[in-house]
Amino acid sequence: MKILIIAEKPDMGRNIAAAIDPKAKNHRTYLEGEKYIITWAIGHLIELAEPEAYDPKYKKWNINDLPIIPDSFKLVPNRKTIDQLKIIGQLAKRSNLLINACDAGREGQHIFSLIQRHLKLSHPVKRLWISDLTPETIRKGFAEMKDAAAYENLTRAAKARSEADWLIGMNGSRAFTTKHNVLLSVGRVQTPVLALIYDRQKQIEAFSSVTFFQVEGHFSQGERTYKGLWQGDRLTDPSKAEMLARKVKGKQGRIASYEVKDTKEYPFKLYDLTLLQREANGKYGFSAKKTLDLAQALYEKHKVISYPRTNSNYVTEQNIPEMHNTLSSLQGTGYDDLVKGANRSLVHKGNKFICNPAKVDDHHAILPTNRKASGLTPDEQKLYDLIVRRFLSQFYPPAEYKMHTVITDVESEMFKTSVKERKSLGWKIIYADQQKEKPKNVKGAAKEEEDKEEIEVNEPFIILPDASVVCSDAVVKEKETQPPKHYTEGTLLKAMESAGKQIEDEELRDAMKESGLGTPATRAATIERLKKVGYVEMQGKKVQLTLKGRTVIELIRGAGIELLTSPEMTGHWERRLNEISRGTASDGQFMENVKKFATMIVEKVRVQSRAEKTLFESESTTQKGSSKTRGRAGGRSTGRSGGRTATTKASTRTAAKTATTTSSIIAKCPRPGCGGSIFMGRKGYGCSNYNVGCKFVIWKENYGRMLTDTQIKALIEKGKTGKMKLERQDGTQFQAKLILKSVESGELTFE
């Protein structure tokens, strides 16, 4: 009898074989040596059964048959990979010991557990738990394997997560779909994430810009010149701003106060997966899924980074020698000069900014391995470069600055100047070559730099506090308050990580990690799911809510199921799953609460009024066919996405006209004799009677301005808006009111 090793994917299996049994013979679906047989799962081979497996009546979607709450969940093989499952079953009969070598995390544990349960394998099991696929780490992992019983709580948490997602997704999706006769997908994680996007969109639409004025003083003291901003209440009257500028221009002043403070900026933390995804999105525009796929390739295929699906920014004491070895291995590569400048003594077990075992759960931060990178694609190289530079920065001292704060008094008017004088680059030398790259939007970047109150300089900044100054000029700058920004995938990941709380403080962000939306491994799949079901679409880097996405949140909240859209509540659930994995909470109690919640969802939807339908729907949600045809429900809740609980391909092929609530009606159509209603579509506000000839539409963007629901309502009901900042085709800006020029077409003009 032999020992059967079950890895999660073929590449992982081959890497393990190369490390512990290099002479193993390749049989395509497994490798066999004298002692070991190594095979793989190819992801999820087993799934939770669809409702019709419990009762044939569930083949037809009927709200009166809900909720569906199985006494025990049935398992079924994935038809696409059933041959590999049979191979595992056959190989197990030739083995007397199993080694679980699936990914070291909750989902890897779940994949193995499903195979074990479905095939009724009763073998003793050992667990291989490794963070990278270098031969040294694999061999060390085999020497330190534990009995499977040590991971039983993690298995319980994984099972609870899967079954909870099935219950919420299956019952929620069927309830809303059958009630409103439109294919709607809800899930434990995806719905709160959609609610984040919805709430941000409403904030943007409700935002009313305010014009204000800054007075900038230009000062000289001998040869030294500097600028300062007037300190006082916000100026909204341009005449007052101009009067203030005239008051100080050409006048002599004095230094009211001058403070100089030494500061240090330490290297940024090592990457966890979410932080890596955020920065790759910001710098290269990579989607969260693309970053995860690239990182997985760097880990599995190239073996040049450690396990990427981690939620930790720290390492353990055991990783410190590995980091030093990796630094040595980077000698002679493109990073050779940076390696030569590294200070090895900065990376040690006592450095809590790097080494903090208490903040490492399953996996340490993402690190490069000691294997030299070769054969990387351009995008793989970009991601690898991010990881290597972040790693190298830990071996460099902090950047040092002198912070100068000057208050200049001219005619009893105070102007503040903040100057950041660089003394030593420190770790920022790692990124010095990248600073020379020109931003893609040079004009926008220049304006952003100009608007900064703090100025960074390389040369010494010297002001004599007792010497007089002259205000050589005073300039009035017109500014405008800005609305909240649309989410990008990067900023959405950050919001998911902190359960919707916009936390800038890194320590607080760490504290919220256990109660975020989903896990590092599932967040990318959740975003992709929202795209797939037509709830969001990408406009450049922006995550844009569709009409269908807006409608589903309004329906859920309208039914009184606010809890289903709550990021904080879902964050609490994720925290409870983590507690189950540590043995400090009961999976049975968790599932009882989930069953009660699923029942409550159905009861609330059952008494909800059917939503009014509109034919003015966004292109991305328009589908062909009849919504009376229902497919399999709920999706594959055993998948990696924490909120992957919507509908399967059979369901998404059915037609669905977008439902809408009365709160989506902006106004009655102003076209004489029409009688239709105005709704917001993807690009504009149009009439529900457009299919019978009404051509009224107001485009969202007019004269360089994105119009809000309130402004559209004012145009339709009052014929005009209030005064606002607009933009001509040549880019020049002006103040004017928008006027509804034609009630037949919706054409606008201004006055």
Coordinates of C-alpha atoms in Angstrom, one line a residue, residues 193-562:
V193 CA -21.0 44.7 -1.8
L194 CA -23.6 45.9 -4.3
A195 CA -25.1 48.0 -1.5
L196 CA -21.8 49.7 -1.0
I197 CA -21.7 50.7 -4.7
Y198 CA -25.4 51.8 -4.6
D199 CA -24.9 54.0 -1.5
R200 CA -21.9 55.7 -3.0
Q201 CA -23.8 56.3 -6.3
K202 CA -26.6 58.0 -4.3
Q203 CA -24.1 60.2 -2.5
I204 CA -22.7 61.3 -5.8
E205 CA -26.1 62.0 -7.2
A206 CA -27.2 63.9 -4.1
F207 CA -24.0 66.0 -4.0
S208 CA -24.4 69.7 -4.7
S209 CA -21.2 71.4 -5.6
V210 CA -20.3 74.7 -3.9
T211 CA -18.0 77.2 -5.4
F212 CA -15.5 78.9 -3.1
F213 CA -12.3 81.0 -3.4
Q214 CA -8.8 80.7 -2.0
V215 CA -6.4 83.6 -1.6
E216 CA -2.8 82.6 -2.2
G217 CA -0.1 85.0 -1.0
H218 CA 3.3 85.2 -2.7
F219 CA 6.0 86.2 -0.3
S220 CA 9.7 87.2 -0.5
Q221 CA 12.3 87.5 2.2
G222 CA 15.5 88.5 0.6
E223 CA 16.3 85.9 -2.1
R224 CA 13.8 83.4 -0.6
T225 CA 10.3 83.3 -2.1
Y226 CA 7.4 81.1 -0.9
K227 CA 3.7 80.9 -1.1
G228 CA 1.0 80.6 1.6
L229 CA -2.8 80.1 1.8
W230 CA -5.0 82.5 3.6
Q231 CA -6.4 81.1 6.9
G232 CA -10.0 81.9 7.7
D233 CA -13.6 80.8 7.0
R234 CA -14.3 79.5 3.5
L235 CA -14.9 82.4 1.1
T236 CA -17.9 81.9 -1.1
D237 CA -18.2 85.6 -2.2
P238 CA -15.7 86.4 -5.0
S239 CA -15.8 90.1 -4.2
K240 CA -14.7 89.5 -0.6
A241 CA -11.8 87.3 -1.9
E242 CA -10.7 90.0 -4.3
M243 CA -10.9 92.6 -1.6
L244 CA -8.7 90.6 0.7
A245 CA -6.2 90.1 -2.1
R246 CA -6.0 93.8 -2.8
K247 CA -5.6 94.4 1.0
V248 CA -2.4 92.4 1.3
K249 CA -0.8 92.8 -2.1
G250 CA 2.4 94.8 -2.0
K251 CA 2.3 95.2 1.8
Q252 CA 5.0 94.4 4.3
G253 CA 4.4 91.5 6.7
R254 CA 6.1 89.5 9.4
I255 CA 6.6 85.9 10.4
A256 CA 3.9 85.3 13.1
S257 CA 5.2 81.8 13.9
Y258 CA 7.7 79.4 12.5
E259 CA 8.0 75.7 13.5
V260 CA 10.5 73.1 12.3
K261 CA 10.0 69.4 13.1
D262 CA 12.0 66.4 12.2
T263 CA 9.9 63.5 10.9
K264 CA 10.5 60.0 9.5
E265 CA 8.5 57.9 7.0
Y266 CA 8.9 54.2 7.4
P267 CA 8.5 51.6 4.6
F268 CA 5.0 50.5 3.7
K269 CA 3.9 47.2 5.1
L270 CA 4.5 44.0 3.2
Y271 CA 1.7 42.9 0.9
D272 CA -1.4 40.9 1.7
L273 CA -3.5 39.9 -1.3
T274 CA -6.1 42.7 -0.9
L275 CA -3.4 45.4 -0.6
L276 CA -1.6 44.0 -3.7
Q277 CA -4.8 44.0 -5.7
R278 CA -5.6 47.6 -4.7
E279 CA -2.1 48.9 -5.7
A280 CA -2.0 46.9 -8.9
N281 CA -5.4 48.4 -9.8
G282 CA -4.3 51.9 -9.0
K283 CA -1.0 51.6 -10.8
Y284 CA -1.7 49.3 -13.7
G285 CA -5.5 49.2 -13.9
F286 CA -5.5 45.5 -13.2
S287 CA -8.8 44.0 -12.1
A288 CA -8.9 42.2 -8.8
K289 CA -9.3 38.9 -10.6
K290 CA -6.4 39.6 -13.0
T291 CA -4.1 40.4 -10.1
L292 CA -5.1 37.2 -8.3
D293 CA -4.6 35.1 -11.5
L294 CA -1.2 36.7 -12.0
A295 CA -0.2 36.1 -8.4
Q296 CA -1.4 32.5 -8.6
A297 CA 0.8 32.0 -11.7
L298 CA 3.8 33.5 -9.9
Y299 CA 3.2 31.2 -7.0
E300 CA 2.3 27.9 -8.8
K301 CA 3.9 28.1 -12.2
H302 CA 7.0 30.2 -11.6
K303 CA 7.4 29.5 -7.8
V304 CA 8.9 33.0 -7.4
I305 CA 6.5 34.3 -4.7
S306 CA 4.9 32.7 -1.5
Y307 CA 1.3 31.8 -1.2
P308 CA -0.7 34.8 -2.3
R309 CA -4.2 34.3 -0.8
T310 CA -3.2 35.8 2.5
N311 CA -4.7 38.4 4.8
S312 CA -1.5 39.2 6.7
N313 CA 1.1 42.0 6.2
Y314 CA 3.5 40.4 8.6
V315 CA 5.9 37.4 8.9
T316 CA 6.9 35.0 11.7
E317 CA 10.3 34.6 13.3
Q318 CA 10.9 31.5 11.0
N319 CA 10.5 33.7 7.9
I320 CA 13.3 36.1 8.9
P321 CA 16.2 33.8 7.7
E322 CA 14.2 33.1 4.5
M323 CA 14.0 36.8 3.8
H324 CA 17.8 37.1 4.2
N325 CA 18.3 34.2 1.8
T326 CA 15.9 35.7 -0.7
L327 CA 17.8 39.0 -0.5
S328 CA 21.0 37.1 -1.4
S329 CA 19.3 35.4 -4.3
L330 CA 18.4 38.7 -5.8
Q331 CA 22.0 39.6 -6.3
G332 CA 23.0 39.5 -10.0
T333 CA 19.4 40.2 -11.1
G334 CA 17.9 43.5 -12.2
Y335 CA 17.7 44.5 -8.5
D336 CA 21.4 44.1 -7.9
D337 CA 22.1 47.7 -7.1
L338 CA 19.2 47.8 -4.6
V339 CA 20.5 44.6 -3.0
K340 CA 23.9 46.2 -2.5
G341 CA 22.4 49.2 -0.8
A342 CA 20.3 47.0 1.6
N343 CA 21.0 46.9 5.3
R344 CA 20.4 43.4 6.5
S345 CA 20.4 44.3 10.2
L346 CA 17.1 46.2 9.7
V347 CA 15.2 42.9 9.1
H348 CA 15.2 41.0 12.4
K349 CA 12.9 39.2 14.8
G350 CA 12.5 42.2 17.0
N351 CA 11.3 44.5 14.2
K352 CA 7.5 44.5 14.9
F353 CA 6.8 46.4 11.8
I354 CA 7.8 43.3 9.9
C355 CA 7.8 40.3 12.3
N356 CA 4.6 40.0 14.3
P357 CA 3.5 36.3 14.7
A358 CA 0.4 37.4 16.5
K359 CA -0.9 39.0 13.3
V360 CA -0.2 35.9 11.1
D361 CA -3.0 33.4 11.0
D362 CA -2.9 30.9 8.2
H363 CA -0.2 32.6 6.0
H364 CA 2.4 35.3 6.3
A365 CA 2.7 38.3 4.0
I366 CA 3.5 37.8 0.3
L367 CA 7.2 37.5 -0.2
P368 CA 9.5 36.7 -3.2
T369 CA 11.1 33.3 -2.9
N370 CA 14.8 32.6 -3.5
R371 CA 14.1 31.3 -7.0
K372 CA 15.3 33.6 -9.8
A373 CA 12.4 34.8 -12.0
S374 CA 12.6 34.0 -15.7
G375 CA 10.1 33.6 -18.5
L376 CA 7.5 36.0 -16.9
T377 CA 4.9 37.7 -19.1
P378 CA 5.0 41.5 -19.1
D379 CA 2.1 41.6 -16.7
E380 CA 3.5 38.9 -14.4
Q381 CA 6.8 41.0 -14.4
K382 CA 4.9 44.1 -13.3
L383 CA 3.2 42.3 -10.4
Y384 CA 6.5 40.6 -9.4
D385 CA 8.2 43.9 -9.5
L386 CA 5.7 45.4 -7.0
I387 CA 6.3 42.5 -4.6
V388 CA 10.1 42.5 -4.9
R389 CA 10.3 46.3 -4.3
R390 CA 8.0 46.2 -1.3
F391 CA 10.2 43.4 0.1
L392 CA 13.5 45.2 -0.6
S393 CA 12.1 48.4 1.1
Q394 CA 12.1 46.6 4.4
F395 CA 15.9 46.5 4.3
Y396 CA 16.2 50.3 4.0
P397 CA 16.0 53.0 6.7
P398 CA 13.1 55.4 7.0
A399 CA 13.0 58.5 4.7
E400 CA 13.8 61.6 6.8
Y401 CA 12.3 65.1 6.5
K402 CA 12.2 68.5 8.1
M403 CA 8.6 69.8 8.3
H404 CA 8.5 73.6 8.1
T405 CA 5.3 75.4 9.2
V406 CA 5.2 79.1 8.6
I407 CA 2.4 81.6 9.5
T408 CA 2.9 84.9 7.7
D409 CA 1.0 88.0 9.0
V410 CA 0.1 90.7 6.5
E411 CA -2.3 93.4 7.5
S412 CA -3.5 91.1 10.3
E413 CA -4.4 88.5 7.7
M414 CA -2.7 85.1 8.3
F415 CA -1.3 82.9 5.6
K416 CA 0.0 79.3 6.2
T417 CA 2.9 77.7 4.4
S418 CA 3.8 74.0 4.8
V419 CA 7.1 72.8 3.3
K420 CA 8.4 69.3 3.5
E421 CA 12.2 69.4 3.2
R422 CA 13.8 66.1 2.3
K423 CA 16.9 65.2 4.2
S424 CA 17.3 61.5 3.3
L425 CA 15.5 59.3 0.7
G426 CA 15.9 56.1 2.8
W427 CA 13.7 53.3 1.5
K428 CA 12.2 55.6 -1.2
I429 CA 15.3 55.1 -3.2
I430 CA 13.7 51.8 -4.2
Y431 CA 11.1 53.8 -6.1
A432 CA 13.3 56.7 -7.3
D433 CA 13.4 55.5 -10.9
Q434 CA 9.6 55.2 -11.0
Q435 CA 9.2 58.8 -9.9
K436 CA 10.6 59.9 -13.2
E437 CA 7.8 58.3 -15.1
K438 CA 5.3 60.9 -16.4
P439 CA 1.7 60.3 -15.2
K440 CA -0.7 59.3 -17.9
N441 CA -2.9 62.4 -17.3
V442 CA -0.2 65.0 -17.1
K443 CA -2.7 67.9 -16.9
G444 CA -4.7 66.3 -14.2
A445 CA -1.6 65.3 -12.2
A446 CA -0.2 68.9 -12.5
K447 CA -3.4 70.4 -11.2
E448 CA -3.5 67.9 -8.3
E449 CA 0.1 68.8 -7.4
E450 CA -0.8 72.5 -7.6
D451 CA -3.7 72.1 -5.2
K452 CA -1.6 70.5 -2.5
E453 CA -1.2 72.7 0.5
E454 CA 2.1 70.9 1.4
I455 CA 5.1 71.5 -0.8
E456 CA 8.0 69.0 -0.9
V457 CA 11.5 70.3 -1.7
N458 CA 14.9 68.8 -2.1
E459 CA 17.0 71.9 -1.2
P460 CA 17.2 73.5 2.2
F461 CA 14.3 75.8 3.1
I462 CA 15.4 78.7 5.4
I463 CA 13.2 81.4 6.8
L464 CA 14.5 84.1 9.2
P465 CA 11.7 84.4 11.8
D466 CA 12.7 87.9 12.9
A467 CA 13.1 89.4 9.4
S468 CA 10.3 91.1 7.6
V469 CA 8.6 89.8 4.4
V470 CA 6.9 91.4 1.5
C471 CA 3.6 90.1 -0.1
S472 CA 4.7 90.6 -3.7
D473 CA 1.4 89.2 -5.0
A474 CA -1.9 87.8 -3.9
V475 CA -3.9 85.5 -6.3
V476 CA -7.6 84.5 -6.0
K477 CA -8.2 80.9 -7.1
E478 CA -11.7 79.7 -7.8
K479 CA -12.3 76.2 -6.3
E480 CA -15.3 73.8 -6.2
T481 CA -16.2 71.2 -3.6
Q482 CA -15.9 67.7 -5.1
P483 CA -18.4 64.8 -4.9
P484 CA -17.4 61.5 -3.5
K485 CA -15.5 59.5 -6.1
H486 CA -16.9 56.4 -7.8
Y487 CA -15.4 53.2 -6.6
T488 CA -12.6 51.6 -8.6
E489 CA -11.9 47.9 -8.0
G490 CA -9.0 49.0 -5.8
T491 CA -11.1 51.3 -3.5
L492 CA -14.0 48.8 -3.5
L493 CA -11.6 46.1 -2.2
K494 CA -10.6 48.4 0.6
A495 CA -14.2 49.1 1.5
M496 CA -14.9 45.3 1.4
E497 CA -11.9 44.7 3.6
S498 CA -13.1 47.1 6.3
A499 CA -16.7 46.1 6.1
G500 CA -17.8 49.3 4.4
K501 CA -16.1 51.7 7.0
Q502 CA -13.9 54.1 5.2
I503 CA -10.9 53.7 7.5
E504 CA -7.6 55.4 6.6
D505 CA -5.9 54.4 9.9
E506 CA -3.8 51.3 9.1
E507 CA -4.1 49.9 12.6
L508 CA -7.9 50.2 12.6
R509 CA -7.9 48.6 9.1
D510 CA -6.0 45.6 10.6
A511 CA -8.5 45.4 13.4
M512 CA -11.4 45.2 10.9
K513 CA -9.9 42.5 8.8
E514 CA -11.7 39.7 10.6
S515 CA -15.0 41.3 10.0
G516 CA -14.7 42.3 6.3
L517 CA -16.8 41.3 3.3
G518 CA -15.5 37.9 2.1
T519 CA -11.9 36.8 2.3
P520 CA -8.8 37.8 0.3
A521 CA -9.4 34.7 -1.8
T522 CA -13.0 35.4 -2.6
R523 CA -13.3 39.2 -3.1
A524 CA -12.1 39.2 -6.7
A525 CA -14.7 36.6 -7.6
T526 CA -17.5 38.6 -5.9
I527 CA -16.7 41.7 -8.0
E528 CA -16.6 39.5 -11.1
R529 CA -20.0 38.0 -10.1
L530 CA -21.6 41.5 -9.9
K531 CA -20.4 42.2 -13.4
K532 CA -21.6 38.9 -14.7
V533 CA -25.2 39.3 -13.4
G534 CA -25.4 42.8 -14.8
Y535 CA -25.4 44.7 -11.6
V536 CA -22.3 46.8 -12.3
E537 CA -20.2 47.6 -15.4
M538 CA -16.8 49.1 -15.8
Q539 CA -16.4 52.6 -17.3
G540 CA -12.6 52.9 -17.5
K541 CA -11.5 52.2 -13.9
K542 CA -14.9 53.2 -12.4
V543 CA -17.3 50.6 -11.1
Q544 CA -20.6 51.9 -12.4
L545 CA -24.0 50.8 -11.0
T546 CA -26.5 49.6 -13.6
L547 CA -30.2 50.2 -13.5
K548 CA -30.6 46.5 -12.6
G549 CA -28.2 46.8 -9.8
R550 CA -29.9 49.9 -8.5
T551 CA -33.3 48.2 -8.7
V552 CA -32.3 45.1 -6.8
I553 CA -31.0 47.0 -3.8
E554 CA -34.2 49.1 -3.7
L555 CA -36.3 46.0 -3.8
I556 CA -34.4 44.3 -1.0
R557 CA -34.5 47.4 1.2
G558 CA -38.1 48.0 0.2
A559 CA -39.0 44.5 1.5
G560 CA -37.6 45.5 4.9
I561 CA -34.5 43.2 4.6
E562 CA -32.0 45.9 5.3

